[in-house]
Amino acid sequence: MILNILAIVLIVILAVVIIFSKINKRRIVSLFEHGNVIVSGMKGRGKDLLFCIVINARKRNYISNVCYSSPRKKYQHFEADFKVWELAGNDYTDLVSGEVNQYVYPYPDNIDWYISDSGIYFPAQYQGELCKRYKSAPMFQALSRQLGDCSVHCNVQNMPRVWDKIREQSDIFIRMHRSKVFFGKFCYLCAYVYSQREACENGIISPRFGIGKTGKEARYNFEISHGKIQKISFLCMLPYKYDSRRFKKILENNCKDYEA
């Protein structure tokens, strides 16, 4: 009798976990459908794992410097070419003067960008050089919807490490808190979602506000200062074992593409 009750309790708990995981997974995936997302977090916290889950859940073609999906899938991986961000040398002065160099966006429409370790490509400590060499990159992100009906998503270990021009073009900020892969097939992710960049950079965590009028007032005052902060966690199947050591192979192959 006791064993039957325990089995029923375990089944109920498992069902609740599965239902809430599906809901929360859908919540975090939907964030990538509403604007540019930047994901931060220390090593091993699940930044690339989140990209892998999102890409395979959306089941759409994507542009990335990492292959996050199986080539057997119907959706396709396009290798990222950052020369596209140069906009053929055009910047705001060319648009104002009307003397624009011809530029044709080379990728199909409605394909989002997912840039892993964006701080390596656009390191904030080289602000001056980036502003000269990639002066059109911020304009590309600002115009990405018009150019290719797409969004640009980036991840980085520490938010301030990536060029501030990229941070300024982001709409949603996610800080990975914890991740774990079980038996090579299942994964657990926990993340905080922020509406304000400063709160994400400072690692602000929403406290317990209580109930009633006092709790509502506390929440209201907190969100005025720090914006909305949500904690989202879920369990799911690992959709694809991506190459986590891509940069080692890039350097070994003189930056030439390779078969993962």
Short mmCIF file of C-alpha atoms in Angstrom, two decimals, residues 60-66 76-87 103-115 140 143-152 246 257:
data_model
loop_
_atom_site.label_atom_id
_atom_site.label_comp_id
_atom_site.label_asym_id
_atom_site.label_seq_id
_atom_site.Cartn_x
_atom_site.Cartn_y
_atom_site.Cartn_z
CA ARG A 60 14.47 27.45 -38.31
CA ASN A 61 17.55 28.12 -40.42
CA TYR A 62 20.18 30.10 -38.51
CA ILE A 63 23.53 31.86 -38.92
CA SER A 64 26.23 31.11 -36.36
CA ASN A 65 29.94 30.65 -35.77
CA VAL A 66 29.06 27.31 -34.11
CA GLN A 76 20.13 24.59 -42.03
CA HIS A 77 23.21 26.13 -40.42
CA PHE A 78 24.85 29.04 -42.29
CA GLU A 79 28.41 29.95 -41.32
CA ALA A 80 28.68 33.48 -39.89
CA ASP A 81 30.60 35.99 -42.03
CA PHE A 82 31.19 39.21 -40.11
CA LYS A 83 32.08 41.10 -43.29
CA VAL A 84 28.32 41.27 -43.78
CA TRP A 85 28.20 43.61 -40.77
CA GLU A 86 30.43 46.13 -42.56
CA LEU A 87 27.51 47.16 -44.82
CA TYR A 103 25.05 46.58 -50.46
CA VAL A 104 23.15 43.34 -50.92
CA TYR A 105 22.39 41.24 -47.83
CA PRO A 106 23.80 37.80 -48.79
CA TYR A 107 21.68 35.52 -46.58
CA PRO A 108 18.03 34.53 -47.05
CA ASP A 109 15.43 36.45 -45.05
CA ASN A 110 14.12 35.43 -41.63
CA ILE A 111 17.32 33.74 -40.40
CA ASP A 112 18.60 34.88 -36.99
CA TRP A 113 22.26 35.25 -35.99
CA TYR A 114 23.64 33.39 -32.93
CA ILE A 115 27.17 34.55 -32.05
CA PHE A 140 23.72 46.55 -39.13
CA LEU A 143 18.72 47.64 -39.38
CA SER A 144 18.76 43.82 -39.18
CA ARG A 145 14.97 43.59 -39.29
CA GLN A 146 14.86 45.67 -42.47
CA LEU A 147 17.89 44.08 -44.13
CA GLY A 148 17.11 40.42 -43.49
CA ASP A 149 14.02 40.28 -41.26
CA CYS A 150 16.29 38.84 -38.57
CA SER A 151 17.60 39.36 -35.05
CA VAL A 152 21.14 39.14 -33.71
CA ARG A 246 35.47 25.02 -31.96
CA ASP A 257 36.23 25.82 -41.97
#
